[in-house]
PDB file of N, CA and C in Angstrom:
ATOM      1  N   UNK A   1       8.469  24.486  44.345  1.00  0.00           N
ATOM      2  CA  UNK A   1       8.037  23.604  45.413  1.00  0.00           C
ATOM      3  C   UNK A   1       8.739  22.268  45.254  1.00  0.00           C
ATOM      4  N   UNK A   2       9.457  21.788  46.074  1.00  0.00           N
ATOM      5  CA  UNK A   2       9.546  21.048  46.358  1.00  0.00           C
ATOM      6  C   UNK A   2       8.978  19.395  46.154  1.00  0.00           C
ATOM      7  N   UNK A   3       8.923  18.687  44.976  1.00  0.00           N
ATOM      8  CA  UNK A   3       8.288  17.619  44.363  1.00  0.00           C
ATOM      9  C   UNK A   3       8.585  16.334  45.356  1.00  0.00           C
ATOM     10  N   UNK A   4       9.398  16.750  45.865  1.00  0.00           N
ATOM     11  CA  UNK A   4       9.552  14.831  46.717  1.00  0.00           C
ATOM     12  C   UNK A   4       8.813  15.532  48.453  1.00  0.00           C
ATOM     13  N   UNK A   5       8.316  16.028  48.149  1.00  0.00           N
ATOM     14  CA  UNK A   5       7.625  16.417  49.781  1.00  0.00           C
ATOM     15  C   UNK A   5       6.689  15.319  49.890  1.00  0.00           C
ATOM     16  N   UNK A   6       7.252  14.954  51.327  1.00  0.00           N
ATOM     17  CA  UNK A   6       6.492  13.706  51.853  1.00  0.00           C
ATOM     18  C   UNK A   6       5.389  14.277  52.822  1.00  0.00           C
ATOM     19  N   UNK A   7       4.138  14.475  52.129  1.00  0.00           N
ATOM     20  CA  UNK A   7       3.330  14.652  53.292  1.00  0.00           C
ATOM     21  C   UNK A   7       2.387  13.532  54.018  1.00  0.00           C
ATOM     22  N   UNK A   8       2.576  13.713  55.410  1.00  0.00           N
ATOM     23  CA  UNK A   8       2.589  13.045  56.063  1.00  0.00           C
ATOM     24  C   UNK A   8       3.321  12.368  57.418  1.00  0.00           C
ATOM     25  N   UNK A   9       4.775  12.391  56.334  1.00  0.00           N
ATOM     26  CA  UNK A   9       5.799  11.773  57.211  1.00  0.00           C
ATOM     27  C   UNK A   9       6.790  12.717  57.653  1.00  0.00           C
ATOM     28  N   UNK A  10       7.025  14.203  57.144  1.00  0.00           N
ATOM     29  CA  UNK A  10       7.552  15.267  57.422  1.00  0.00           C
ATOM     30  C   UNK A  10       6.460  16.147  57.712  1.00  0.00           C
ATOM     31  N   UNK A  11       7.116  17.125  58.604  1.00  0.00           N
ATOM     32  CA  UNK A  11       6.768  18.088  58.764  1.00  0.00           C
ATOM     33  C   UNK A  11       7.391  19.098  57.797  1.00  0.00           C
ATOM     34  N   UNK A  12       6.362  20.250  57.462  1.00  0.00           N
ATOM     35  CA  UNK A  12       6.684  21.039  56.444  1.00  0.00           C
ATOM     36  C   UNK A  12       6.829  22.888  56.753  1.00  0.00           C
ATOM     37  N   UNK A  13       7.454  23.140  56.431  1.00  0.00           N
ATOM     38  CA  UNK A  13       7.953  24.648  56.445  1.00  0.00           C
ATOM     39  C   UNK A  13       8.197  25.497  55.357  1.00  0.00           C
ATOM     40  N   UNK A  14       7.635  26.308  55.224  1.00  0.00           N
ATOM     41  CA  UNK A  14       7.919  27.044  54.340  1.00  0.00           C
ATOM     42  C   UNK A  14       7.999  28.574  54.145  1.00  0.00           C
ATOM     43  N   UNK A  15       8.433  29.067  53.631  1.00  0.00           N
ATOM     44  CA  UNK A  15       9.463  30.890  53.572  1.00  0.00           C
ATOM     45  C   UNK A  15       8.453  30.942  52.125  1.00  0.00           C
ATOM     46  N   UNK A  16       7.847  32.555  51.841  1.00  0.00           N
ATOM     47  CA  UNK A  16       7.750  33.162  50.923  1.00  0.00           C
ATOM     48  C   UNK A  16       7.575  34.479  51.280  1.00  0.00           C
ATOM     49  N   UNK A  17       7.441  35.241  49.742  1.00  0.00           N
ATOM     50  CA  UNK A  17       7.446  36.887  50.172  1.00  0.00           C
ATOM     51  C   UNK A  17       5.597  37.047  49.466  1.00  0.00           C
ATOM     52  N   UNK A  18       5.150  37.459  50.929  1.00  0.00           N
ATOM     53  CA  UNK A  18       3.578  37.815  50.358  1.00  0.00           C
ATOM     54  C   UNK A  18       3.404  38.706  49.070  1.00  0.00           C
ATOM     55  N   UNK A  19       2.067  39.274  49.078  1.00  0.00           N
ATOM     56  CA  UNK A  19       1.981  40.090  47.584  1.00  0.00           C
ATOM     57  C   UNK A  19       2.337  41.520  47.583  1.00  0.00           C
ATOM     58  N   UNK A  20       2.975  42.193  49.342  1.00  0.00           N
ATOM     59  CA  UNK A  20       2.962  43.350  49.861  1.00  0.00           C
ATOM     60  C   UNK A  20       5.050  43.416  49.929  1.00  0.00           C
ATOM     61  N   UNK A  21       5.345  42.407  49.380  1.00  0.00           N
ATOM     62  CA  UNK A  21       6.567  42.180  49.340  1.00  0.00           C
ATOM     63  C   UNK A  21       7.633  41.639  50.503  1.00  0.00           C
ATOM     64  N   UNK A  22       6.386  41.401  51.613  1.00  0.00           N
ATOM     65  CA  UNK A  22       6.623  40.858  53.361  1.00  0.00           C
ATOM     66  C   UNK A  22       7.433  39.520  53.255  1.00  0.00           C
ATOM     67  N   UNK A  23       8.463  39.240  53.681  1.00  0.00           N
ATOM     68  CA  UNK A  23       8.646  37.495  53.827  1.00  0.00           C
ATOM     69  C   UNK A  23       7.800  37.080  55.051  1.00  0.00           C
ATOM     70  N   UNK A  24       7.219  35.841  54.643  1.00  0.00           N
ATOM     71  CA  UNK A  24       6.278  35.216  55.411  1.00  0.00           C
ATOM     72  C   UNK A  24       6.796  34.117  55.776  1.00  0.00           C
ATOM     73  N   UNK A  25       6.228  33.384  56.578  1.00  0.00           N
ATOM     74  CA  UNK A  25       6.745  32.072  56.644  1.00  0.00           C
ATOM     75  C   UNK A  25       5.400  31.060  57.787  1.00  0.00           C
ATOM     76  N   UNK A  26       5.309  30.042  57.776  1.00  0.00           N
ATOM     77  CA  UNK A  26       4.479  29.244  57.925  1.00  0.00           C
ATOM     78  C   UNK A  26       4.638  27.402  57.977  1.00  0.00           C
ATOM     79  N   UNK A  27       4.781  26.534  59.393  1.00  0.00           N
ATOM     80  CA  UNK A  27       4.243  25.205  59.251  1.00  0.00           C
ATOM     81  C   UNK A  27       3.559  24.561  59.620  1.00  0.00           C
ATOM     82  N   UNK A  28       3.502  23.032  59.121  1.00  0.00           N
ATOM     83  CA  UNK A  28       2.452  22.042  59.908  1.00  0.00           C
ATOM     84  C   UNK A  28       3.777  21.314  60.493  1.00  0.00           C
ATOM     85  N   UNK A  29       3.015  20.307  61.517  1.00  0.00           N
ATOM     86  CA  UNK A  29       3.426  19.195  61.652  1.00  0.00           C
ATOM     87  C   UNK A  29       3.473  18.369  61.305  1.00  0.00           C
ATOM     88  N   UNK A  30       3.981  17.021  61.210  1.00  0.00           N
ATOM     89  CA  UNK A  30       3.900  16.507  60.420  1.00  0.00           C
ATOM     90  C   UNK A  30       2.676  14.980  59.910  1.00  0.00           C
ATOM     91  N   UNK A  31       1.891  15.320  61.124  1.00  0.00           N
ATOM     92  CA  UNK A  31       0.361  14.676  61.283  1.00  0.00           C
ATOM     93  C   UNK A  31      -0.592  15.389  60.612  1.00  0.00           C
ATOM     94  N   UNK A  32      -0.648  17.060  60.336  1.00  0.00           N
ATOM     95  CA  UNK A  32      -1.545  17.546  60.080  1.00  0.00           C
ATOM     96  C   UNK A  32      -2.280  17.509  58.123  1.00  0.00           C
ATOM     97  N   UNK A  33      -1.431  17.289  57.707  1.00  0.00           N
ATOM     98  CA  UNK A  33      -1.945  17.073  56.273  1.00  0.00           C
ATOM     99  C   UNK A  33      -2.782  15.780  56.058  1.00  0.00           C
ATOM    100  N   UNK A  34      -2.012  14.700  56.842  1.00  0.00           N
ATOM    101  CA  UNK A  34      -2.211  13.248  56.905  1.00  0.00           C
ATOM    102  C   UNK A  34      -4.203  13.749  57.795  1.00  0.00           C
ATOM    103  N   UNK A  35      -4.097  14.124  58.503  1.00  0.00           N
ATOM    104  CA  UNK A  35      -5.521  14.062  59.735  1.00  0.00           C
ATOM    105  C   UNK A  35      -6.251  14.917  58.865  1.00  0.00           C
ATOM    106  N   UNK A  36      -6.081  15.898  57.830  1.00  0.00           N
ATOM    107  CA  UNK A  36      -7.061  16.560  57.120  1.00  0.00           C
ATOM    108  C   UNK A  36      -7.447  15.755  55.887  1.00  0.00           C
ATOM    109  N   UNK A  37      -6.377  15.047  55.058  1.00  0.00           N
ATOM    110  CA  UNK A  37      -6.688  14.267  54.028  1.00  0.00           C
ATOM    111  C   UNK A  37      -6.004  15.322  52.937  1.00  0.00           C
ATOM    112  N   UNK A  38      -4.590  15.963  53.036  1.00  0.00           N
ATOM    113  CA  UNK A  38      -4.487  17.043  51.982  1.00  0.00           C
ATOM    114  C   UNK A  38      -3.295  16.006  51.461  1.00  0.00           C
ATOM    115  N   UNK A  39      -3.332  16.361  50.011  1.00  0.00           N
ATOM    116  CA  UNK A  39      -2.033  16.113  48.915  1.00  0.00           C
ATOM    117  C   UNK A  39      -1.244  17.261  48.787  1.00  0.00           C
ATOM    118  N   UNK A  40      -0.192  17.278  48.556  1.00  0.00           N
ATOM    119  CA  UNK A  40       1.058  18.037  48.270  1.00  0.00           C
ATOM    120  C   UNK A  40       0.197  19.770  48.437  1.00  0.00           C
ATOM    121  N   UNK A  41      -0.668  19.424  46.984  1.00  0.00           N
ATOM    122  CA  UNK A  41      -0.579  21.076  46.438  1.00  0.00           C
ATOM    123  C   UNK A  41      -1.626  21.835  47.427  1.00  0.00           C
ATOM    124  N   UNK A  42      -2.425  20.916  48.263  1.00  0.00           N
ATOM    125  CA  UNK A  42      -3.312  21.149  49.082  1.00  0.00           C
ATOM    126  C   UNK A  42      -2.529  21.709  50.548  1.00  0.00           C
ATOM    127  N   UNK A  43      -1.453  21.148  50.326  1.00  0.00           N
ATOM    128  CA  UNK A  43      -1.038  21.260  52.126  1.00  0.00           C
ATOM    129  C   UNK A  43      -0.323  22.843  51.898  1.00  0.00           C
ATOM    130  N   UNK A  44       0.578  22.910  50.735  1.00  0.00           N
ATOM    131  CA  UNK A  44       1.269  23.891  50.297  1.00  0.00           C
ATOM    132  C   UNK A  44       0.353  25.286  50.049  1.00  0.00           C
ATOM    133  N   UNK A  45      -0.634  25.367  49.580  1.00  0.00           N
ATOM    134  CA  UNK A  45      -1.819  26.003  49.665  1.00  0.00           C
ATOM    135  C   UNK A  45      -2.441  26.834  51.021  1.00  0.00           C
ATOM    136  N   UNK A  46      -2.533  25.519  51.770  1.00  0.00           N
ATOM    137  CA  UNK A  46      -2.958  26.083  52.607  1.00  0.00           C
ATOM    138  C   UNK A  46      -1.985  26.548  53.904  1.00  0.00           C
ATOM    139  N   UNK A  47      -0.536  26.229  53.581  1.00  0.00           N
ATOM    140  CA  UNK A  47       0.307  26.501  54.583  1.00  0.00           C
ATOM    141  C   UNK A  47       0.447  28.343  54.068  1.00  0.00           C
ATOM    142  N   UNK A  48       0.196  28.521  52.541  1.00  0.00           N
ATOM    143  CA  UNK A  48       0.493  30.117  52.342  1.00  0.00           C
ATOM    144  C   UNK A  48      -0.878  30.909  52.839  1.00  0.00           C
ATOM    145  N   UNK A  49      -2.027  30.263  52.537  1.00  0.00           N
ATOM    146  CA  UNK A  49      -3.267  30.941  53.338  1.00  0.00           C
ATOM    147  C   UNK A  49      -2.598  31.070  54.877  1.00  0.00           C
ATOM    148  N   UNK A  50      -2.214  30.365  55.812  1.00  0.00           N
ATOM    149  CA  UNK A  50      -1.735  30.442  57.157  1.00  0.00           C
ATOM    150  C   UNK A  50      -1.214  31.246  57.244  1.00  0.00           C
ATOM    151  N   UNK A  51      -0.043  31.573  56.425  1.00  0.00           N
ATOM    152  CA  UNK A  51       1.279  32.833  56.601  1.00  0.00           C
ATOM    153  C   UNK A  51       0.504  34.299  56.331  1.00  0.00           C
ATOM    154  N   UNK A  52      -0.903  34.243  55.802  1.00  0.00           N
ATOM    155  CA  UNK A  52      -0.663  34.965  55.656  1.00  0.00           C
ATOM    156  C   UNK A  52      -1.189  35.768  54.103  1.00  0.00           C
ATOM    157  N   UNK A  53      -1.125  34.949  53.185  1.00  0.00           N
ATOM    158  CA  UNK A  53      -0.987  35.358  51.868  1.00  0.00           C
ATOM    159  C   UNK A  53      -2.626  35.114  51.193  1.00  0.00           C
ATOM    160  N   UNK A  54      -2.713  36.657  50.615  1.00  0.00           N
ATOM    161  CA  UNK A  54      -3.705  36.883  50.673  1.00  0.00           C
ATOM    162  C   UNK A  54      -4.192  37.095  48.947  1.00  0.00           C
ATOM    163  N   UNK A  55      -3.075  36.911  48.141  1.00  0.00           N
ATOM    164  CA  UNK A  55      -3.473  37.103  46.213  1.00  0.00           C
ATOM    165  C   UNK A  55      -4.000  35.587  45.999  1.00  0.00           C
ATOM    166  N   UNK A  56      -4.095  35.450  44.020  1.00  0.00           N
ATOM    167  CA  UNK A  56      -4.041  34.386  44.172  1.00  0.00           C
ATOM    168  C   UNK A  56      -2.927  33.384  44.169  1.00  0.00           C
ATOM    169  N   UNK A  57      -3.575  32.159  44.661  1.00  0.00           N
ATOM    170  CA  UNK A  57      -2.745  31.253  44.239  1.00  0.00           C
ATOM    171  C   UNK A  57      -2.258  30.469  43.167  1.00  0.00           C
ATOM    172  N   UNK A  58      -0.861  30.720  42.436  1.00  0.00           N
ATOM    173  CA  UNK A  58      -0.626  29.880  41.195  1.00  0.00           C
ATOM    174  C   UNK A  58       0.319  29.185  41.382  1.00  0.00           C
ATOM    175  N   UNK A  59       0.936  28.492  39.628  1.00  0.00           N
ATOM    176  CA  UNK A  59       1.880  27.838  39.997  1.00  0.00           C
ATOM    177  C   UNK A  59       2.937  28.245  40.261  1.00  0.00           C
ATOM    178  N   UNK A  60       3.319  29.931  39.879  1.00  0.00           N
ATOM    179  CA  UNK A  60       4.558  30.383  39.795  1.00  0.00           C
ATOM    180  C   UNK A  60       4.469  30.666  41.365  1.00  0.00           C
ATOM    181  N   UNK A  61       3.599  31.495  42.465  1.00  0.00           N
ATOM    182  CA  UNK A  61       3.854  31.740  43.522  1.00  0.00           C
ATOM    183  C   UNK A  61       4.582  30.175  44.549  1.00  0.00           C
ATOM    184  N   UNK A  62       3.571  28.906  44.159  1.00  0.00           N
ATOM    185  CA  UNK A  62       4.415  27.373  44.284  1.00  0.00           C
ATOM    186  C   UNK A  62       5.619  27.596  44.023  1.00  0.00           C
ATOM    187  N   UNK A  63       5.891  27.803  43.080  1.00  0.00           N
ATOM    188  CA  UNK A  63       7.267  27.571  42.531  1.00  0.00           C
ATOM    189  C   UNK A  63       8.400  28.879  43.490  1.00  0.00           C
ATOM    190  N   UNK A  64       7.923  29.745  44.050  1.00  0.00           N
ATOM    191  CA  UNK A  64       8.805  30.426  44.467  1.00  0.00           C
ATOM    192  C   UNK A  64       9.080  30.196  46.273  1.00  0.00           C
ATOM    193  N   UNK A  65       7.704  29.545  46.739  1.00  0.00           N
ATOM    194  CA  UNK A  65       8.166  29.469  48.251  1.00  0.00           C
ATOM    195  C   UNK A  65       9.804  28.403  47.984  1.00  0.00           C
ATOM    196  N   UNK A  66       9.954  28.139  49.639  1.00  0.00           N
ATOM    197  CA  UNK A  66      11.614  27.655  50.083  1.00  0.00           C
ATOM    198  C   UNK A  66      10.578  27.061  50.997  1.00  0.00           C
ATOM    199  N   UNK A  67      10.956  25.600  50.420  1.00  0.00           N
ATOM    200  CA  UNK A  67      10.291  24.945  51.546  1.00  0.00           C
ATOM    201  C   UNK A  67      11.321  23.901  52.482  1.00  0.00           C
ATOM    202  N   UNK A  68      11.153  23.379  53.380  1.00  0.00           N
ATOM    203  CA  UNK A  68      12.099  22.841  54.360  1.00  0.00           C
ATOM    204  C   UNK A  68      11.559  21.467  55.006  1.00  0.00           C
ATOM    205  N   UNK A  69      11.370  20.426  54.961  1.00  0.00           N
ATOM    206  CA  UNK A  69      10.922  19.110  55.839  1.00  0.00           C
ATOM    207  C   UNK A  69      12.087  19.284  57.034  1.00  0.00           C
ATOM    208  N   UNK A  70      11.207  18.366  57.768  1.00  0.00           N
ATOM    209  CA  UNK A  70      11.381  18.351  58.986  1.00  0.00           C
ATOM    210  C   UNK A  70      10.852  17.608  59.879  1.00  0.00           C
ATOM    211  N   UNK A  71      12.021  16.663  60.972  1.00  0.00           N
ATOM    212  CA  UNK A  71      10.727  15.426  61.432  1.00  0.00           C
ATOM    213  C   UNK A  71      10.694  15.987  62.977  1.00  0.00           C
ATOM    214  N   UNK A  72       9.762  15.061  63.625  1.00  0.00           N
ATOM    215  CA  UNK A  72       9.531  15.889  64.468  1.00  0.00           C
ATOM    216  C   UNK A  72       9.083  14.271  65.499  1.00  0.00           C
ATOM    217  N   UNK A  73       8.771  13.872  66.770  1.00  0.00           N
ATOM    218  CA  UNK A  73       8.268  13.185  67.726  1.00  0.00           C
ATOM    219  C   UNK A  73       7.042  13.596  68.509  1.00  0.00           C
ATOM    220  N   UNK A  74       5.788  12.940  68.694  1.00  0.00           N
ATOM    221  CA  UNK A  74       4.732  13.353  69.770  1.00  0.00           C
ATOM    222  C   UNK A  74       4.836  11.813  70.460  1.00  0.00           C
ATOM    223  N   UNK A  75       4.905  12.732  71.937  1.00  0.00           N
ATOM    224  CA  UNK A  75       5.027  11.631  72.768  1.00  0.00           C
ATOM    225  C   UNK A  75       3.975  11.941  73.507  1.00  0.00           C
ATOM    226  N   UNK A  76       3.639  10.999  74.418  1.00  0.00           N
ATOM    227  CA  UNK A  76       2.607  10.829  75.595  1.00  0.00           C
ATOM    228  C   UNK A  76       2.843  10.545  77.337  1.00  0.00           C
ATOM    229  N   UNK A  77       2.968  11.732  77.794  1.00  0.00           N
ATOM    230  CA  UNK A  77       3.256  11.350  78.949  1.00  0.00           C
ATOM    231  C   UNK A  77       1.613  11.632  80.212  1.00  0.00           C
ATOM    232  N   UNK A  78       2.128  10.821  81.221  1.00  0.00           N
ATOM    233  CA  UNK A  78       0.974  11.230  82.199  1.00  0.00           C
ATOM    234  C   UNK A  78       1.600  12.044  82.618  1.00  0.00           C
ATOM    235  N   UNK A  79       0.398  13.122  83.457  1.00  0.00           N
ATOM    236  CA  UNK A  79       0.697  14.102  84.477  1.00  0.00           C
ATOM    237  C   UNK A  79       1.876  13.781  85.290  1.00  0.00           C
ATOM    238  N   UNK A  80       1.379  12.591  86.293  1.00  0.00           N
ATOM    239  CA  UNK A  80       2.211  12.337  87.096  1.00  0.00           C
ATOM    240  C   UNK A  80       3.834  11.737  87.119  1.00  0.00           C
ATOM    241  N   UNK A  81       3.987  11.801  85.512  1.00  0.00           N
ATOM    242  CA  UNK A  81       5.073  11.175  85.130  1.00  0.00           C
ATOM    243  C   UNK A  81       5.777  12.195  84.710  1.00  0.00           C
ATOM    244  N   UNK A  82       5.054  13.428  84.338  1.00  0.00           N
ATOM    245  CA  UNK A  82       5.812  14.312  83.844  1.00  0.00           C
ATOM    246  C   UNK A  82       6.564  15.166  85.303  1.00  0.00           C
ATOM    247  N   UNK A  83       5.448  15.199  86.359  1.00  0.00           N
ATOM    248  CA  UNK A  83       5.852  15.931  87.690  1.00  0.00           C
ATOM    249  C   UNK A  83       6.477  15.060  87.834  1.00  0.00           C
ATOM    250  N   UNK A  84       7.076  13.693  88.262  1.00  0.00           N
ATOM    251  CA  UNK A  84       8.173  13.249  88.868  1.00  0.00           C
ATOM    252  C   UNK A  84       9.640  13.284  88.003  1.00  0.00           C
ATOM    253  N   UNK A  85       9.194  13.542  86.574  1.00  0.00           N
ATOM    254  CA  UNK A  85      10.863  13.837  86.287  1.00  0.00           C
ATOM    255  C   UNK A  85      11.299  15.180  86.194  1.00  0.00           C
ATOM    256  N   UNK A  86      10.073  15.626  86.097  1.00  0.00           N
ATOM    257  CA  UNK A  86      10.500  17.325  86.717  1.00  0.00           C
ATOM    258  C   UNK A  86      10.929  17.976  88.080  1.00  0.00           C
ATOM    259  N   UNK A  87      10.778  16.761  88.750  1.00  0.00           N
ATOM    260  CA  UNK A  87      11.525  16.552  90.673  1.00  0.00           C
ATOM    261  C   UNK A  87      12.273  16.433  90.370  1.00  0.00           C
ATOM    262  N   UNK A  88      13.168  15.153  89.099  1.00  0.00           N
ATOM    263  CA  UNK A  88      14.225  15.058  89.145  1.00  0.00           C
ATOM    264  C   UNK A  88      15.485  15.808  88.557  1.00  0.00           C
ATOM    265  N   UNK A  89      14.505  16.653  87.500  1.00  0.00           N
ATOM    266  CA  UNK A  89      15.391  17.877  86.977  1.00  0.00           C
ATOM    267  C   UNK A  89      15.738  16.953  85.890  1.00  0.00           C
ATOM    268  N   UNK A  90      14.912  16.289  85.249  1.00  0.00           N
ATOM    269  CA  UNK A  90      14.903  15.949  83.407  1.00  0.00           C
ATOM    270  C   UNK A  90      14.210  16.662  82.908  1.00  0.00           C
ATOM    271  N   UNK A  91      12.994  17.747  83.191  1.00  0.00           N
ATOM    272  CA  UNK A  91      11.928  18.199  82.048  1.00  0.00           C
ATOM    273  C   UNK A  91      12.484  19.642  82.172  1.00  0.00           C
TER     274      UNK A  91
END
């Protein structure tokens, strides 16, 4: 795993092979660790519960996902702002 993972400010991704020998894969965004209150081993945890993965969790299975950051933008548009640039053929 990945030790400089910024959670919070990345979004996170991550690749492993379940306990059935499946590659899995699984992310957040990069708000969602931050809005739950998770640290590293918490977010990583629960991104392999998501994919999927159903043994336990240790340090060696940590140690084997491929994880990936990734940033990402949430924007805010109104309705009506979104239908007029979609008249104009921007959305």
């Amino acid at each position: 795993m990945d030790q400089g993972c910024d959670v919070g400010g990345n979004g996170i991704r991550i690749e492993f092979v379940n306990e059935k020998g499946h590659k899995k894969t699984a992310t957040y965004l990069p708000e969602v660790a931050t809005e739950q209150g998770w640290d590293r081993i918490q977010t990583i945890d629960s991104l392999l519960r998501k994919g999927g993965f159903k043994g336990p969790i240790t340090p060696e299975v940590r140690k084997a996902i491929r994880l990936t950051r990734y940033r990402s933008e949430k924007i805010t548009v109104s309705y009506s702002d979104y239908v007029a640039q979609k008249t104009n053929g921007h959305a």
